[in-house]
């Protein structure tokens, strides 16, 4: 397949993945909301061995024990969600160069949702198990 | 009314008073990249009604016409200003308010670049797009 590329607003941090994105979904948790300033954040993930930063590196913030979020220190774009030790890296769907091509399949943490959705997707109160 | 908010890590806190002139969902490509989110929501307050209570956001000139601010510790996107109106008004990310639902969204802006799979608050009006270039 062709590679998927993306990066931050200012272009300092760029990445490339060489496999299909896994688990595209939207999160409405309050931490994602605060981290992005947005009502919901779309996430995809890639196996670490099929993903690389091709320019720059995110700056990391430990948002809770065992979890770090990565962003561009120059422009602030939210880029990464990564629990320690997980073999996949979570990437913000909206940082892809072509986010229109990757449709989320479900919503999580809908108990803290404050927008009205009409996309017909399944929605879960917490993590999807 | 007073509306307080801040970034994810708490390093930056702010307060806005009065009523916002605009509360919108923005679908522009720059907001989407900045937030890492499919849509970013904003409330516009008079600059005279906005105060940073704690911390110092980092500024980023996202275009020749606009400046965005975010928390340098956790990356949270906080504000947007057109440079030529920066003394008068400031847009604050709705999702960083402590109670975003207390500021109901009224409209969609830059909807021509809405992601095709984003179906949020579809009953709200869509603001016609000006001829001026996007922010």
Tab-separated table of C-alpha atoms in Angstrom:
chain	number	residue	atom	x	y	z
A	1	UNK	CA	0.000	0.000	0.000
A	2	UNK	CA	1.012	3.608	-0.260
A	3	UNK	CA	2.311	5.217	2.879
A	4	UNK	CA	0.143	7.398	5.085
A	5	UNK	CA	1.762	10.678	6.040
A	6	UNK	CA	0.910	13.472	8.412
A	7	UNK	CA	2.253	16.051	10.775
A	8	UNK	CA	1.659	19.150	12.819
A	9	UNK	CA	0.373	22.538	11.695
A	10	UNK	CA	3.796	24.192	11.385
A	11	UNK	CA	5.434	21.211	9.705
A	12	UNK	CA	8.194	20.728	12.292
A	13	UNK	CA	7.009	17.226	13.137
A	14	UNK	CA	6.201	14.837	10.282
A	15	UNK	CA	5.443	11.126	10.362
A	16	UNK	CA	4.925	8.226	7.997
A	17	UNK	CA	3.152	4.905	8.434
A	18	UNK	CA	3.394	1.962	6.103
A	19	UNK	CA	0.294	0.017	7.078
A	20	UNK	CA	-3.440	0.593	7.322
A	21	UNK	CA	-4.506	2.611	10.364
A	22	UNK	CA	-6.032	0.524	13.139
A	23	UNK	CA	-9.053	1.252	15.260
A	24	UNK	CA	-10.186	4.651	13.921
A	25	UNK	CA	-12.513	6.183	16.493
A	26	UNK	CA	-13.528	9.402	18.173
A	27	UNK	CA	-12.927	10.128	21.846
A	28	UNK	CA	-15.064	12.534	23.883
A	29	UNK	CA	-13.170	12.211	27.183
A	30	UNK	CA	-12.468	15.433	29.034
A	31	UNK	CA	-8.702	14.935	28.804
A	32	UNK	CA	-8.737	14.673	25.019
A	33	UNK	CA	-11.029	17.705	24.938
A	34	UNK	CA	-8.644	19.791	27.052
A	35	UNK	CA	-5.537	18.573	25.247
A	36	UNK	CA	-6.890	19.599	21.839
A	37	UNK	CA	-9.310	22.389	22.690
A	38	UNK	CA	-11.840	20.466	20.613
A	39	UNK	CA	-15.126	18.712	21.421
A	40	UNK	CA	-13.771	15.341	20.323
A	41	UNK	CA	-10.528	13.868	19.050
A	42	UNK	CA	-10.206	11.239	16.341
A	43	UNK	CA	-7.583	8.546	16.937
A	44	UNK	CA	-5.923	5.864	14.853
A	45	UNK	CA	-3.061	3.575	15.759
A	46	UNK	CA	-0.126	1.929	14.043
A	47	UNK	CA	2.254	-0.848	15.081
A	48	UNK	CA	5.466	0.854	16.222
A	49	UNK	CA	7.527	-1.049	13.642
A	50	UNK	CA	5.400	0.353	10.798
A	51	UNK	CA	5.520	3.956	11.970
A	52	UNK	CA	8.292	6.571	12.125
A	53	UNK	CA	8.770	10.260	12.618
A	54	UNK	CA	10.439	11.566	9.459
A	55	UNK	CA	11.061	15.109	10.713
A	56	UNK	CA	11.291	16.402	14.266
A	57	UNK	CA	9.945	14.646	17.351
A	58	UNK	CA	6.935	15.405	19.533
A	59	UNK	CA	7.357	16.827	23.001
A	60	UNK	CA	5.718	14.544	25.547
A	61	UNK	CA	3.477	15.299	28.485
A	62	UNK	CA	2.551	12.597	30.975
A	63	UNK	CA	-1.195	13.147	31.130
A	64	UNK	CA	-1.805	10.313	33.604
A	65	UNK	CA	0.300	7.526	35.130
A	66	UNK	CA	1.564	5.273	32.355
A	67	UNK	CA	0.268	7.470	29.553
A	68	UNK	CA	1.993	10.152	27.554
A	69	UNK	CA	0.634	12.560	24.996
A	70	UNK	CA	2.859	14.065	22.322
A	71	UNK	CA	2.537	17.475	20.705
A	72	UNK	CA	4.606	19.858	18.607
A	73	UNK	CA	6.449	22.249	20.870
A	74	UNK	CA	6.484	24.933	18.169
A	75	UNK	CA	2.802	25.027	17.186
A	76	UNK	CA	1.112	22.883	19.849
A	77	UNK	CA	-0.568	20.395	17.499
A	78	UNK	CA	-1.729	17.303	19.359
A	79	UNK	CA	-0.136	14.253	17.733
A	80	UNK	CA	0.387	11.206	19.963
A	81	UNK	CA	-1.299	9.123	22.667
A	82	UNK	CA	0.900	6.316	23.932
A	83	UNK	CA	0.447	4.103	26.988
A	84	UNK	CA	3.840	2.859	28.231
A	85	UNK	CA	4.850	-0.451	26.709
A	86	UNK	CA	2.054	-0.652	24.148
A	87	UNK	CA	3.336	-1.954	20.806
A	88	UNK	CA	1.104	0.477	18.910
A	89	UNK	CA	1.234	4.265	18.823
A	90	UNK	CA	-1.955	6.332	18.869
A	91	UNK	CA	-1.994	9.225	16.385
A	92	UNK	CA	-4.506	12.032	15.991
A	93	UNK	CA	-6.554	11.317	12.904
A	94	UNK	CA	-6.793	15.033	12.075
A	95	UNK	CA	-3.014	15.339	11.783
A	96	UNK	CA	-3.057	13.055	8.724
A	97	UNK	CA	-2.461	14.790	5.410
A	98	UNK	CA	-5.691	13.184	4.185
A	99	UNK	CA	-7.990	12.661	7.168
A	100	UNK	CA	-10.989	12.555	4.866
A	101	UNK	CA	-9.835	9.105	3.743
A	102	UNK	CA	-10.039	7.498	7.207
A	103	UNK	CA	-13.532	7.344	8.692
A	104	UNK	CA	-13.928	6.724	12.413
A	105	UNK	CA	-15.948	3.619	13.247
A	106	UNK	CA	-17.263	4.428	16.741
A	107	UNK	CA	-17.258	6.951	19.594
A	108	UNK	CA	-15.970	6.431	23.136
A	109	UNK	CA	-16.484	8.250	26.439
A	110	UNK	CA	-19.817	9.532	25.225
A	111	UNK	CA	-20.886	10.304	28.794
A	112	UNK	CA	-18.833	13.524	28.572
A	113	UNK	CA	-19.915	14.355	25.032
A	114	UNK	CA	-21.332	17.880	24.589
A	115	UNK	CA	-22.115	17.854	20.885
A	116	UNK	CA	-25.018	16.176	19.088
A	117	UNK	CA	-23.914	13.491	16.646
A	118	UNK	CA	-25.852	12.305	13.633
A	119	UNK	CA	-23.327	9.964	12.037
A	120	UNK	CA	-25.106	6.763	13.045
A	121	UNK	CA	-21.938	5.270	14.551
A	122	UNK	CA	-21.941	3.115	17.682
A	123	UNK	CA	-21.146	4.993	20.845
A	124	UNK	CA	-19.789	3.678	24.136
A	125	UNK	CA	-19.660	5.166	27.646
A	126	UNK	CA	-15.965	4.334	28.148
A	127	UNK	CA	-13.254	2.379	26.332
A	128	UNK	CA	-14.603	-0.114	23.821
A	129	UNK	CA	-13.872	-3.612	25.106
B	1	UNK	CA	-21.200	35.926	33.721
B	2	UNK	CA	-17.688	34.642	34.341
B	3	UNK	CA	-16.330	31.622	32.503
B	4	UNK	CA	-13.066	30.052	33.645
B	5	UNK	CA	-10.942	27.479	31.955
B	6	UNK	CA	-7.452	26.233	31.331
B	7	UNK	CA	-5.202	23.704	29.701
B	8	UNK	CA	-4.991	19.976	30.397
B	9	UNK	CA	-2.050	20.133	32.808
B	10	UNK	CA	-3.338	23.163	34.713
B	11	UNK	CA	-0.264	25.329	34.066
B	12	UNK	CA	-2.443	27.928	32.351
B	13	UNK	CA	-5.759	29.232	33.663
B	14	UNK	CA	-7.915	32.013	32.260
B	15	UNK	CA	-11.161	33.849	32.878
B	16	UNK	CA	-13.584	35.434	30.414
B	17	UNK	CA	-16.484	37.637	31.470
B	18	UNK	CA	-19.538	38.987	29.720
B	19	UNK	CA	-21.107	37.224	26.780
B	20	UNK	CA	-19.263	35.788	23.782
B	21	UNK	CA	-20.023	37.461	20.454
B	22	UNK	CA	-19.472	34.203	18.554
B	23	UNK	CA	-19.640	30.545	19.583
B	24	UNK	CA	-18.865	28.264	16.666
B	25	UNK	CA	-17.557	24.974	15.366
B	26	UNK	CA	-14.653	25.670	12.991
B	27	UNK	CA	-13.905	23.207	10.198
B	28	UNK	CA	-10.892	24.982	8.685
B	29	UNK	CA	-7.858	22.889	7.910
B	30	UNK	CA	-5.575	24.962	10.150
B	31	UNK	CA	-7.723	24.552	13.249
B	32	UNK	CA	-7.945	20.840	12.538
B	33	UNK	CA	-4.169	20.473	12.367
B	34	UNK	CA	-3.575	22.710	15.368
B	35	UNK	CA	-5.976	20.757	17.550
B	36	UNK	CA	-5.284	17.378	16.021
B	37	UNK	CA	-9.074	17.204	15.984
B	38	UNK	CA	-11.737	16.902	13.263
B	39	UNK	CA	-13.496	20.094	14.377
B	40	UNK	CA	-12.429	22.809	16.829
B	41	UNK	CA	-14.939	24.943	18.702
B	42	UNK	CA	-14.435	28.568	19.720
B	43	UNK	CA	-15.984	31.320	21.831
B	44	UNK	CA	-15.087	34.930	21.002
B	45	UNK	CA	-14.788	37.420	23.865
B	46	UNK	CA	-13.809	41.066	24.044
B	47	UNK	CA	-10.099	41.334	24.855
B	48	UNK	CA	-11.010	43.645	27.741
B	49	UNK	CA	-13.059	40.762	29.228
B	50	UNK	CA	-10.254	38.173	29.003
B	51	UNK	CA	-7.596	37.579	31.658
B	52	UNK	CA	-4.835	35.019	31.986
B	53	UNK	CA	-4.971	34.048	35.658
B	54	UNK	CA	-1.965	31.736	35.716
B	55	UNK	CA	0.904	30.730	33.458
B	56	UNK	CA	2.147	31.990	30.148
B	57	UNK	CA	0.944	30.470	26.875
B	58	UNK	CA	3.344	30.051	23.966
B	59	UNK	CA	2.535	32.044	20.835
B	60	UNK	CA	2.634	30.630	17.330
B	61	UNK	CA	2.118	32.753	14.202
B	62	UNK	CA	-0.073	30.309	12.303
B	63	UNK	CA	-0.260	32.639	9.293
B	64	UNK	CA	0.643	36.191	8.351
B	65	UNK	CA	-2.745	37.243	9.724
B	66	UNK	CA	-3.225	35.229	12.869
B	67	UNK	CA	-1.630	34.090	16.111
B	68	UNK	CA	-2.499	31.012	18.134
B	69	UNK	CA	-1.542	30.315	21.743
B	70	UNK	CA	-1.082	26.954	23.432
B	71	UNK	CA	0.307	25.533	26.662
B	72	UNK	CA	4.028	24.803	26.216
B	73	UNK	CA	3.847	22.060	28.868
B	74	UNK	CA	0.851	19.976	27.680
B	75	UNK	CA	0.209	21.389	24.186
B	76	UNK	CA	-3.440	22.367	24.758
B	77	UNK	CA	-4.656	24.822	22.143
B	78	UNK	CA	-6.056	27.863	23.929
B	79	UNK	CA	-6.580	30.963	21.803
B	80	UNK	CA	-6.748	32.352	18.279
B	81	UNK	CA	-6.523	36.005	17.264
B	82	UNK	CA	-6.482	37.871	13.994
B	83	UNK	CA	-3.509	40.208	14.341
B	84	UNK	CA	-5.418	43.254	13.152
B	85	UNK	CA	-8.110	42.680	15.782
B	86	UNK	CA	-5.889	41.398	18.577
B	87	UNK	CA	-6.473	44.432	20.793
B	88	UNK	CA	-10.238	43.989	20.497
B	89	UNK	CA	-11.149	40.327	20.639
B	90	UNK	CA	-9.884	36.835	21.309
B	91	UNK	CA	-11.194	33.405	20.385
B	92	UNK	CA	-10.903	30.810	23.151
B	93	UNK	CA	-11.167	27.063	22.563
B	94	UNK	CA	-14.523	26.020	23.927
B	95	UNK	CA	-13.225	22.651	25.095
B	96	UNK	CA	-10.745	24.229	27.516
B	97	UNK	CA	-13.498	25.963	29.484
B	98	UNK	CA	-14.384	24.224	32.730
B	99	UNK	CA	-18.011	24.058	31.581
B	100	UNK	CA	-18.111	24.080	27.765
B	101	UNK	CA	-21.818	23.256	27.730
B	102	UNK	CA	-22.505	26.617	29.412
B	103	UNK	CA	-21.580	28.263	26.095
B	104	UNK	CA	-23.881	26.650	23.502
B	105	UNK	CA	-22.493	26.538	19.968
B	106	UNK	CA	-24.499	28.710	17.558
B	107	UNK	CA	-23.065	28.065	14.086
B	108	UNK	CA	-20.543	26.310	11.858
B	109	UNK	CA	-17.742	28.273	10.162
B	110	UNK	CA	-15.534	27.332	7.197
B	111	UNK	CA	-17.904	24.440	6.553
B	112	UNK	CA	-16.678	24.040	2.969
B	113	UNK	CA	-13.718	22.112	4.419
B	114	UNK	CA	-15.783	20.027	6.851
B	115	UNK	CA	-14.493	16.462	6.896
B	116	UNK	CA	-17.074	14.309	5.124
B	117	UNK	CA	-17.435	11.993	8.112
B	118	UNK	CA	-17.992	14.763	10.678
B	119	UNK	CA	-21.707	15.013	11.525
B	120	UNK	CA	-21.864	17.255	14.577
B	121	UNK	CA	-24.703	19.616	15.589
B	122	UNK	CA	-26.050	19.480	12.052
B	123	UNK	CA	-29.096	21.586	12.905
B	124	UNK	CA	-26.966	24.706	13.420
B	125	UNK	CA	-26.658	27.358	10.735
B	126	UNK	CA	-23.609	27.520	8.467
B	127	UNK	CA	-21.955	30.924	8.214
B	128	UNK	CA	-21.406	32.067	4.622
B	129	UNK	CA	-17.694	32.219	3.862
B	130	UNK	CA	-16.126	35.604	3.168
B	131	UNK	CA	-13.985	36.235	0.136
B	132	UNK	CA	-10.958	36.889	2.352
B	133	UNK	CA	-8.495	34.023	2.630
B	134	UNK	CA	-8.832	31.585	5.474
B	135	UNK	CA	-6.998	32.340	8.703
